[in-house]
Amino acid sequence: MKPLPLRQTELDSLLQKIHLHVNSAPRRGQVATYIPALASVDANKFGLAVATLDGNVSSVGDAAEPFSIQSISKLFALVLACKTIGSDLWIRVDRMPSSNQFNSLIELEIESGKPRNPFVNAGALVVSDCLSSRFVQMESAVVHLIRELTGNPEINYDRAVAASEMAVAHRNMAAAYLMKSFSNFANPVDQVLKAYCAQCAIRSSCIDLARGALFLANRGVCPSTKKVVISPTQTHQVCSLMTSSGTYESSGETSFTIGLPVKSGVGGGLLGIIPGYGAICAWSPSLDQSGTSVAGLDALQQFVAETDCSVFL
Ligand code: DON
């Protein structure tokens, strides 16, 4: 075990070791197929990047290749909602863990249309609804924030993936209408769903996402631009939600095995925050039951074990 910080060369060789380990393990899990445009992604892709607060980035494999970030976008949408709406957001969405799949409607009906947290689909839809009341095109506002945080002006959403999800978004639409029936949805469902699908279809790489999340390891301040993104209290709140709900119903298990605030996406991305040090992002499209990248979990678990960087130590 090596305590952080590591020298750049040590970090590079640790990532290479993890890459070898992941490549030699039997591939488990399934690529997401419920969004047709995601079904054709190469299951053998693997990328891993670590960005540190001192400006270094170390990466292996397909870490520079953009992929569909899907629910990782919910993290940036939440940050934008914290910035623009503030604590009023919590009138509309809770801060509780959930025990069903990310697109389940069970708890939503029982709990009168108030979603458990901003990361289950219903909660992210409420966030999109709130942002739609603030921005003409809330998906563009999320794209703009990610561009600013990563320093990559090329980042955008994939129109084909957005349209593909919109065509099968029956369950998310049902969640939105259910919330509307409980007066917890302000804008037209169709309009918000379109924006939400576009937001989820943003493409970005492990390197960009690790860089773009550094402010969450730095009390809300972007280390390269020194700009305040959110307050230290909001940073604490976002990281706390990532720990309790970042991988939905398996968040307890993820916290037990990894011990970092994380956010997953069905595109196979898994982004983790190492407070005071940096951010780590893995990408591998095969998913477990909760929609989390199997190799991504494996890679983050290895990294934490080798560096002792669990937030609970
Ligand atoms: O709404 C959906 O189902 C997708 N756009 C996002 C789901 C997702 O990424 C779940 N996370 N692992």
mmCIF file of C-alpha atoms and ligand atoms in Angstrom:
data_model
loop_
_atom_site.group_PDB
_atom_site.id
_atom_site.type_symbol
_atom_site.label_atom_id
_atom_site.label_comp_id
_atom_site.label_asym_id
_atom_site.label_seq_id
_atom_site.Cartn_x
_atom_site.Cartn_y
_atom_site.Cartn_z
ATOM 1 C CA MET A 1 0.000 0.000 0.000
ATOM 2 C CA LYS A 2 1.292 3.439 -0.931
ATOM 3 C CA PRO A 3 -0.193 6.509 0.685
ATOM 4 C CA LEU A 4 -1.193 9.326 -1.682
ATOM 5 C CA PRO A 5 0.223 11.443 -3.243
ATOM 6 C CA LEU A 6 2.023 9.231 -5.736
ATOM 7 C CA ARG A 7 4.707 10.470 -8.104
ATOM 8 C CA GLN A 8 3.569 10.666 -11.739
ATOM 9 C CA THR A 9 5.678 7.618 -12.685
ATOM 10 C CA GLU A 10 4.194 5.594 -9.798
ATOM 11 C CA LEU A 11 0.705 6.618 -10.831
ATOM 12 C CA ASP A 12 1.410 5.641 -14.449
ATOM 13 C CA SER A 13 2.662 2.191 -13.472
ATOM 14 C CA LEU A 14 -0.247 1.639 -11.069
ATOM 15 C CA LEU A 15 -2.735 2.359 -13.866
ATOM 16 C CA GLN A 16 -0.833 -0.011 -16.191
ATOM 17 C CA LYS A 17 -1.000 -2.716 -13.524
ATOM 18 C CA ILE A 18 -4.759 -2.195 -13.150
ATOM 19 C CA HIS A 19 -5.182 -2.303 -16.941
ATOM 20 C CA LEU A 20 -3.350 -5.647 -17.092
ATOM 21 C CA HIS A 21 -5.430 -7.013 -14.239
ATOM 22 C CA VAL A 22 -8.727 -5.951 -15.846
ATOM 23 C CA ASN A 23 -7.666 -7.364 -19.235
ATOM 24 C CA SER A 24 -6.783 -10.725 -17.736
ATOM 25 C CA ALA A 25 -10.050 -11.068 -15.767
ATOM 26 C CA PRO A 26 -12.946 -12.866 -17.504
ATOM 27 C CA ARG A 27 -15.356 -10.317 -18.931
ATOM 28 C CA ARG A 28 -18.610 -10.272 -16.965
ATOM 29 C CA GLY A 29 -21.812 -8.255 -17.342
ATOM 30 C CA GLN A 30 -23.865 -7.058 -20.278
ATOM 31 C CA VAL A 31 -23.783 -3.972 -22.485
ATOM 32 C CA ALA A 32 -26.964 -1.851 -22.085
ATOM 33 C CA THR A 33 -29.407 -2.641 -24.871
ATOM 34 C CA TYR A 34 -32.589 -0.884 -23.724
ATOM 35 C CA ILE A 35 -31.316 2.242 -25.478
ATOM 36 C CA PRO A 36 -30.878 0.779 -28.995
ATOM 37 C CA ALA A 37 -28.036 3.118 -29.995
ATOM 38 C CA LEU A 38 -25.915 1.895 -27.055
ATOM 39 C CA ALA A 39 -26.227 -1.801 -27.938
ATOM 40 C CA SER A 40 -23.566 -1.638 -30.663
ATOM 41 C CA VAL A 41 -20.770 -0.326 -28.393
ATOM 42 C CA ASP A 42 -17.651 -2.543 -28.288
ATOM 43 C CA ALA A 43 -17.774 -4.447 -24.974
ATOM 44 C CA ASN A 44 -13.983 -4.811 -24.969
ATOM 45 C CA LYS A 45 -13.280 -1.121 -24.555
ATOM 46 C CA PHE A 46 -11.501 -0.129 -21.360
ATOM 47 C CA GLY A 47 -10.156 3.233 -20.326
ATOM 48 C CA LEU A 48 -8.938 4.609 -17.004
ATOM 49 C CA ALA A 49 -7.792 8.120 -16.121
ATOM 50 C CA VAL A 50 -6.734 9.830 -12.912
ATOM 51 C CA ALA A 51 -6.519 13.623 -12.741
ATOM 52 C CA THR A 52 -4.895 15.262 -9.745
ATOM 53 C CA LEU A 53 -5.351 18.687 -8.204
ATOM 54 C CA ASP A 54 -1.778 19.663 -9.139
ATOM 55 C CA GLY A 55 -2.771 19.448 -12.843
ATOM 56 C CA ASN A 56 -1.386 16.005 -13.753
ATOM 57 C CA VAL A 57 -3.341 13.403 -15.680
ATOM 58 C CA SER A 58 -2.391 9.756 -15.959
ATOM 59 C CA SER A 59 -4.299 7.398 -18.245
ATOM 60 C CA VAL A 60 -4.354 3.985 -19.904
ATOM 61 C CA GLY A 61 -6.303 2.180 -22.640
ATOM 62 C CA ASP A 62 -9.219 3.967 -24.267
ATOM 63 C CA ALA A 63 -9.181 6.839 -21.773
ATOM 64 C CA ALA A 64 -9.176 9.516 -24.494
ATOM 65 C CA GLU A 65 -12.108 8.034 -26.414
ATOM 66 C CA PRO A 66 -15.470 9.800 -25.931
ATOM 67 C CA PHE A 67 -18.360 7.574 -24.808
ATOM 68 C CA SER A 68 -22.007 8.122 -23.880
ATOM 69 C CA ILE A 69 -21.865 9.457 -20.324
ATOM 70 C CA GLN A 70 -25.585 8.778 -19.618
ATOM 71 C CA SER A 71 -26.249 9.056 -15.874
ATOM 72 C CA ILE A 72 -22.877 10.674 -15.166
ATOM 73 C CA SER A 73 -24.580 13.720 -16.721
ATOM 74 C CA LYS A 74 -26.956 13.703 -13.727
ATOM 75 C CA LEU A 75 -24.008 14.742 -11.553
ATOM 76 C CA PHE A 76 -23.329 17.841 -13.650
ATOM 77 C CA ALA A 77 -27.052 18.637 -13.908
ATOM 78 C CA LEU A 78 -27.264 18.440 -10.111
ATOM 79 C CA VAL A 79 -24.278 20.778 -9.766
ATOM 80 C CA LEU A 80 -25.975 23.235 -12.133
ATOM 81 C CA ALA A 81 -29.184 22.975 -10.075
ATOM 82 C CA CYS A 82 -27.223 23.616 -6.846
ATOM 83 C CA LYS A 83 -25.742 26.732 -8.486
ATOM 84 C CA THR A 84 -28.942 28.117 -9.948
ATOM 85 C CA ILE A 85 -31.745 26.870 -7.703
ATOM 86 C CA GLY A 86 -29.957 26.263 -4.407
ATOM 87 C CA SER A 87 -31.617 24.587 -1.438
ATOM 88 C CA ASP A 88 -35.163 24.950 -2.878
ATOM 89 C CA LEU A 89 -34.293 21.898 -4.967
ATOM 90 C CA TRP A 90 -34.732 19.728 -1.859
ATOM 91 C CA ILE A 91 -38.429 20.634 -1.667
ATOM 92 C CA ARG A 92 -38.855 18.590 -4.846
ATOM 93 C CA VAL A 93 -36.359 15.738 -4.444
ATOM 94 C CA ASP A 94 -35.134 13.807 -1.401
ATOM 95 C CA ARG A 95 -31.641 12.754 -0.253
ATOM 96 C CA MET A 96 -32.399 9.124 0.536
ATOM 97 C CA PRO A 97 -30.852 5.947 -0.803
ATOM 98 C CA SER A 98 -33.109 3.847 -3.035
ATOM 99 C CA SER A 99 -33.619 0.096 -3.054
ATOM 100 C CA ASN A 100 -34.929 -0.497 -6.569
ATOM 101 C CA GLN A 101 -33.524 -0.094 -10.083
ATOM 102 C CA PHE A 102 -32.695 3.391 -11.323
ATOM 103 C CA ASN A 103 -35.830 3.523 -13.497
ATOM 104 C CA SER A 104 -38.256 1.986 -10.995
ATOM 105 C CA LEU A 105 -41.603 3.661 -10.235
ATOM 106 C CA ILE A 106 -42.390 1.689 -7.078
ATOM 107 C CA GLU A 107 -41.044 4.087 -4.439
ATOM 108 C CA LEU A 108 -42.202 7.112 -6.446
ATOM 109 C CA GLU A 109 -45.869 6.089 -6.227
ATOM 110 C CA ILE A 110 -45.699 5.157 -2.540
ATOM 111 C CA GLU A 111 -43.877 8.393 -1.684
ATOM 112 C CA SER A 112 -46.341 10.737 -3.414
ATOM 113 C CA GLY A 113 -44.188 11.668 -6.384
ATOM 114 C CA LYS A 114 -41.123 12.903 -4.477
ATOM 115 C CA PRO A 115 -38.120 10.988 -5.852
ATOM 116 C CA ARG A 116 -35.671 9.437 -3.397
ATOM 117 C CA ASN A 117 -32.625 11.291 -4.746
ATOM 118 C CA PRO A 118 -31.399 13.297 -7.773
ATOM 119 C CA PHE A 119 -29.657 10.258 -9.329
ATOM 120 C CA VAL A 120 -32.549 7.817 -9.803
ATOM 121 C CA ASN A 121 -34.204 8.633 -13.119
ATOM 122 C CA ALA A 122 -37.267 10.253 -11.488
ATOM 123 C CA GLY A 123 -35.006 12.528 -9.416
ATOM 124 C CA ALA A 124 -32.888 13.456 -12.413
ATOM 125 C CA LEU A 125 -36.082 14.250 -14.318
ATOM 126 C CA VAL A 126 -37.126 16.643 -11.536
ATOM 127 C CA VAL A 127 -33.690 18.278 -11.750
ATOM 128 C CA SER A 128 -34.130 18.591 -15.543
ATOM 129 C CA ASP A 129 -37.598 20.038 -14.969
ATOM 130 C CA CYS A 130 -36.210 22.634 -12.513
ATOM 131 C CA LEU A 131 -33.420 23.526 -14.958
ATOM 132 C CA SER A 132 -35.958 23.751 -17.803
ATOM 133 C CA SER A 133 -37.711 26.494 -15.829
ATOM 134 C CA ARG A 134 -34.385 28.411 -15.689
ATOM 135 C CA PHE A 135 -32.855 27.762 -19.109
ATOM 136 C CA VAL A 136 -34.462 27.794 -22.568
ATOM 137 C CA GLN A 137 -32.411 24.710 -23.434
ATOM 138 C CA MET A 138 -31.298 23.079 -20.236
ATOM 139 C CA GLU A 139 -29.295 20.404 -22.135
ATOM 140 C CA SER A 140 -27.138 23.168 -23.644
ATOM 141 C CA ALA A 141 -26.574 24.615 -20.169
ATOM 142 C CA VAL A 142 -25.299 21.214 -18.969
ATOM 143 C CA VAL A 143 -23.079 20.865 -22.070
ATOM 144 C CA HIS A 144 -21.735 24.370 -21.450
ATOM 145 C CA LEU A 145 -20.919 23.559 -17.794
ATOM 146 C CA ILE A 146 -19.085 20.352 -18.774
ATOM 147 C CA ARG A 147 -17.125 22.207 -21.468
ATOM 148 C CA GLU A 148 -16.117 24.831 -18.940
ATOM 149 C CA LEU A 149 -15.114 22.317 -16.253
ATOM 150 C CA THR A 150 -13.149 20.045 -18.598
ATOM 151 C CA GLY A 151 -11.675 22.843 -20.695
ATOM 152 C CA ASN A 152 -12.789 20.898 -23.784
ATOM 153 C CA PRO A 153 -14.981 23.025 -26.105
ATOM 154 C CA GLU A 154 -15.628 20.021 -28.390
ATOM 155 C CA ILE A 155 -17.892 18.216 -25.923
ATOM 156 C CA ASN A 156 -21.468 17.834 -27.140
ATOM 157 C CA TYR A 157 -24.378 15.438 -27.078
ATOM 158 C CA ASP A 158 -24.960 12.764 -29.696
ATOM 159 C CA ARG A 159 -28.227 13.477 -31.509
ATOM 160 C CA ALA A 160 -28.639 9.863 -32.683
ATOM 161 C CA VAL A 161 -28.300 8.505 -29.122
ATOM 162 C CA ALA A 162 -30.686 11.165 -27.792
ATOM 163 C CA ALA A 163 -33.304 10.311 -30.452
ATOM 164 C CA SER A 164 -32.815 6.582 -29.867
ATOM 165 C CA GLU A 165 -33.498 6.976 -26.134
ATOM 166 C CA MET A 166 -36.419 9.356 -26.721
ATOM 167 C CA ALA A 167 -38.107 6.723 -28.927
ATOM 168 C CA VAL A 168 -38.114 4.200 -26.047
ATOM 169 C CA ALA A 169 -38.481 6.585 -23.079
ATOM 170 C CA HIS A 170 -41.865 5.169 -22.007
ATOM 171 C CA ARG A 171 -40.826 4.416 -18.438
ATOM 172 C CA ASN A 172 -39.190 7.812 -17.879
ATOM 173 C CA MET A 173 -42.291 9.436 -19.362
ATOM 174 C CA ALA A 174 -44.453 7.419 -16.984
ATOM 175 C CA ALA A 175 -42.316 8.673 -14.056
ATOM 176 C CA ALA A 176 -42.680 12.271 -15.239
ATOM 177 C CA TYR A 177 -46.481 11.971 -15.635
ATOM 178 C CA LEU A 178 -46.734 10.297 -12.229
ATOM 179 C CA MET A 179 -44.853 13.246 -10.709
ATOM 180 C CA LYS A 180 -47.092 15.660 -12.622
ATOM 181 C CA SER A 181 -50.127 13.953 -11.055
ATOM 182 C CA PHE A 182 -48.586 14.800 -7.651
ATOM 183 C CA SER A 183 -47.876 18.412 -8.797
ATOM 184 C CA ASN A 184 -44.122 17.783 -8.783
ATOM 185 C CA PHE A 185 -43.463 18.505 -12.469
ATOM 186 C CA ALA A 186 -43.848 22.020 -13.876
ATOM 187 C CA ASN A 187 -43.031 21.891 -17.589
ATOM 188 C CA PRO A 188 -44.506 19.840 -20.463
ATOM 189 C CA VAL A 189 -43.333 16.220 -20.048
ATOM 190 C CA ASP A 190 -42.346 15.853 -23.704
ATOM 191 C CA GLN A 191 -40.159 18.942 -23.654
ATOM 192 C CA VAL A 192 -38.282 17.951 -20.478
ATOM 193 C CA LEU A 193 -37.869 14.340 -21.630
ATOM 194 C CA LYS A 194 -36.278 15.520 -24.871
ATOM 195 C CA ALA A 195 -33.845 17.725 -22.954
ATOM 196 C CA TYR A 196 -33.108 14.905 -20.458
ATOM 197 C CA CYS A 197 -32.371 12.405 -23.261
ATOM 198 C CA ALA A 198 -30.023 14.938 -24.893
ATOM 199 C CA GLN A 199 -28.280 15.567 -21.557
ATOM 200 C CA CYS A 200 -27.774 11.802 -21.059
ATOM 201 C CA ALA A 201 -26.434 11.504 -24.632
ATOM 202 C CA ILE A 202 -23.465 13.813 -23.934
ATOM 203 C CA ARG A 203 -20.208 12.213 -25.086
ATOM 204 C CA SER A 204 -17.030 12.647 -23.116
ATOM 205 C CA SER A 205 -13.870 10.686 -22.280
ATOM 206 C CA CYS A 206 -12.361 9.347 -19.044
ATOM 207 C CA ILE A 207 -9.635 12.008 -19.235
ATOM 208 C CA ASP A 208 -12.146 14.845 -19.661
ATOM 209 C CA LEU A 209 -14.489 13.562 -16.965
ATOM 210 C CA ALA A 210 -11.705 13.050 -14.417
ATOM 211 C CA ARG A 211 -10.469 16.593 -15.145
ATOM 212 C CA GLY A 212 -13.966 18.034 -15.131
ATOM 213 C CA ALA A 213 -14.799 16.576 -11.724
ATOM 214 C CA LEU A 214 -11.719 17.945 -9.951
ATOM 215 C CA PHE A 215 -13.689 20.770 -8.324
ATOM 216 C CA LEU A 216 -15.518 18.119 -6.276
ATOM 217 C CA ALA A 217 -12.169 17.049 -4.791
ATOM 218 C CA ASN A 218 -11.280 20.703 -4.117
ATOM 219 C CA ARG A 219 -14.144 22.079 -1.980
ATOM 220 C CA GLY A 220 -16.052 23.229 -5.074
ATOM 221 C CA VAL A 221 -13.244 25.249 -6.683
ATOM 222 C CA CYS A 222 -11.969 24.346 -10.162
ATOM 223 C CA PRO A 223 -8.197 23.976 -9.585
ATOM 224 C CA SER A 224 -7.120 25.161 -13.046
ATOM 225 C CA THR A 225 -9.288 28.291 -13.347
ATOM 226 C CA LYS A 226 -9.691 28.922 -9.565
ATOM 227 C CA LYS A 227 -13.385 29.567 -10.254
ATOM 228 C CA VAL A 228 -15.889 28.701 -7.527
ATOM 229 C CA VAL A 229 -18.280 26.150 -9.068
ATOM 230 C CA ILE A 230 -20.307 25.401 -5.918
ATOM 231 C CA SER A 231 -19.786 26.102 -2.203
ATOM 232 C CA PRO A 232 -17.935 23.724 0.152
ATOM 233 C CA THR A 233 -21.288 22.796 1.755
ATOM 234 C CA GLN A 234 -22.804 21.990 -1.649
ATOM 235 C CA THR A 235 -19.669 19.994 -2.542
ATOM 236 C CA HIS A 236 -20.135 17.990 0.653
ATOM 237 C CA GLN A 237 -23.811 17.441 -0.228
ATOM 238 C CA VAL A 238 -23.110 16.312 -3.810
ATOM 239 C CA CYS A 239 -20.312 13.926 -2.699
ATOM 240 C CA SER A 240 -22.529 12.570 0.070
ATOM 241 C CA LEU A 241 -25.266 11.817 -2.488
ATOM 242 C CA MET A 242 -22.720 10.140 -4.759
ATOM 243 C CA THR A 243 -21.763 7.884 -1.845
ATOM 244 C CA SER A 244 -25.319 6.992 -0.832
ATOM 245 C CA SER A 245 -26.935 6.899 -4.304
ATOM 246 C CA GLY A 246 -24.301 7.157 -7.058
ATOM 247 C CA THR A 247 -24.753 3.522 -8.060
ATOM 248 C CA TYR A 248 -28.435 3.316 -7.014
ATOM 249 C CA GLU A 249 -29.473 0.164 -5.149
ATOM 250 C CA SER A 250 -25.878 -1.108 -5.063
ATOM 251 C CA SER A 251 -24.490 2.093 -3.490
ATOM 252 C CA GLY A 252 -24.051 0.401 -0.111
ATOM 253 C CA GLU A 253 -22.006 -2.357 -1.723
ATOM 254 C CA THR A 254 -20.007 0.182 -3.765
ATOM 255 C CA SER A 255 -19.248 2.201 -0.647
ATOM 256 C CA PHE A 256 -18.256 -0.999 1.179
ATOM 257 C CA THR A 257 -15.887 -2.195 -1.552
ATOM 258 C CA ILE A 258 -14.555 1.118 -2.927
ATOM 259 C CA GLY A 259 -15.221 3.838 -0.381
ATOM 260 C CA LEU A 260 -15.279 6.858 -2.690
ATOM 261 C CA PRO A 261 -18.120 9.108 -3.875
ATOM 262 C CA VAL A 262 -18.908 7.760 -7.368
ATOM 263 C CA LYS A 263 -21.363 8.159 -10.229
ATOM 264 C CA SER A 264 -22.098 5.488 -12.799
ATOM 265 C CA GLY A 265 -23.733 5.594 -16.229
ATOM 266 C CA VAL A 266 -25.171 2.858 -18.455
ATOM 267 C CA GLY A 267 -22.672 3.855 -21.147
ATOM 268 C CA GLY A 268 -20.137 2.107 -18.869
ATOM 269 C CA GLY A 269 -18.517 5.152 -17.286
ATOM 270 C CA LEU A 270 -17.720 5.270 -13.568
ATOM 271 C CA LEU A 271 -16.442 8.523 -12.084
ATOM 272 C CA GLY A 272 -14.988 8.694 -8.576
ATOM 273 C CA ILE A 273 -13.863 11.579 -6.360
ATOM 274 C CA ILE A 274 -10.815 11.424 -4.101
ATOM 275 C CA PRO A 275 -11.268 14.487 -1.849
ATOM 276 C CA GLY A 276 -8.142 16.617 -1.530
ATOM 277 C CA TYR A 277 -6.335 14.609 -4.205
ATOM 278 C CA GLY A 278 -8.149 14.211 -7.535
ATOM 279 C CA ALA A 279 -10.689 12.286 -9.580
ATOM 280 C CA ILE A 280 -10.681 8.903 -11.293
ATOM 281 C CA CYS A 281 -12.768 7.795 -14.248
ATOM 282 C CA ALA A 282 -13.068 4.312 -15.748
ATOM 283 C CA TRP A 283 -14.952 3.252 -18.872
ATOM 284 C CA SER A 284 -15.934 -0.266 -19.823
ATOM 285 C CA PRO A 285 -19.386 -0.914 -21.331
ATOM 286 C CA SER A 286 -20.334 -4.256 -19.695
ATOM 287 C CA LEU A 287 -22.670 -3.605 -16.770
ATOM 288 C CA ASP A 288 -23.900 -5.372 -13.651
ATOM 289 C CA GLN A 289 -27.554 -5.568 -12.495
ATOM 290 C CA SER A 290 -27.524 -2.001 -11.161
ATOM 291 C CA GLY A 291 -26.244 -0.587 -14.467
ATOM 292 C CA THR A 292 -22.681 -0.119 -13.225
ATOM 293 C CA SER A 293 -19.575 -0.996 -15.232
ATOM 294 C CA VAL A 294 -18.173 -4.290 -13.922
ATOM 295 C CA ALA A 295 -14.579 -3.585 -14.966
ATOM 296 C CA GLY A 296 -15.008 0.021 -13.827
ATOM 297 C CA LEU A 297 -15.858 -1.119 -10.294
ATOM 298 C CA ASP A 298 -12.962 -3.540 -10.408
ATOM 299 C CA ALA A 299 -10.531 -0.809 -11.527
ATOM 300 C CA LEU A 300 -11.637 1.688 -8.864
ATOM 301 C CA GLN A 301 -11.521 -0.974 -6.166
ATOM 302 C CA GLN A 302 -7.952 -1.871 -7.168
ATOM 303 C CA PHE A 303 -6.894 1.762 -7.216
ATOM 304 C CA VAL A 304 -8.266 2.426 -3.734
ATOM 305 C CA ALA A 305 -6.751 -0.774 -2.346
ATOM 306 C CA GLU A 306 -3.321 0.112 -3.725
ATOM 307 C CA THR A 307 -3.341 3.734 -2.607
ATOM 308 C CA ASP A 308 -5.356 3.599 0.632
ATOM 309 C CA CYS A 309 -7.463 6.509 -0.618
ATOM 310 C CA SER A 310 -10.878 5.450 0.734
ATOM 311 C CA VAL A 311 -12.652 8.480 2.215
ATOM 312 C CA PHE A 312 -13.276 6.407 5.323
ATOM 313 C CA LEU A 313 -9.600 6.033 6.214
HETATM 314 O O1 DON B 1 -32.712 7.451 -18.364
HETATM 315 C C1 DON B 1 -32.023 6.474 -18.595
HETATM 316 O O2 DON B 1 -32.427 5.323 -18.382
HETATM 317 C C2 DON B 1 -30.617 6.674 -19.141
HETATM 318 N N1 DON B 1 -30.573 7.828 -19.983
HETATM 319 C C3 DON B 1 -29.608 6.828 -18.045
HETATM 320 C C4 DON B 1 -29.587 5.679 -17.080
HETATM 321 C C5 DON B 1 -28.263 5.417 -16.475
HETATM 322 O O3 DON B 1 -27.241 5.751 -17.000
HETATM 323 C C6 DON B 1 -28.256 4.614 -15.214
HETATM 324 N N2 DON B 1 -26.943 4.555 -14.637
HETATM 325 N N3 DON B 1 -26.197 3.651 -14.503
#
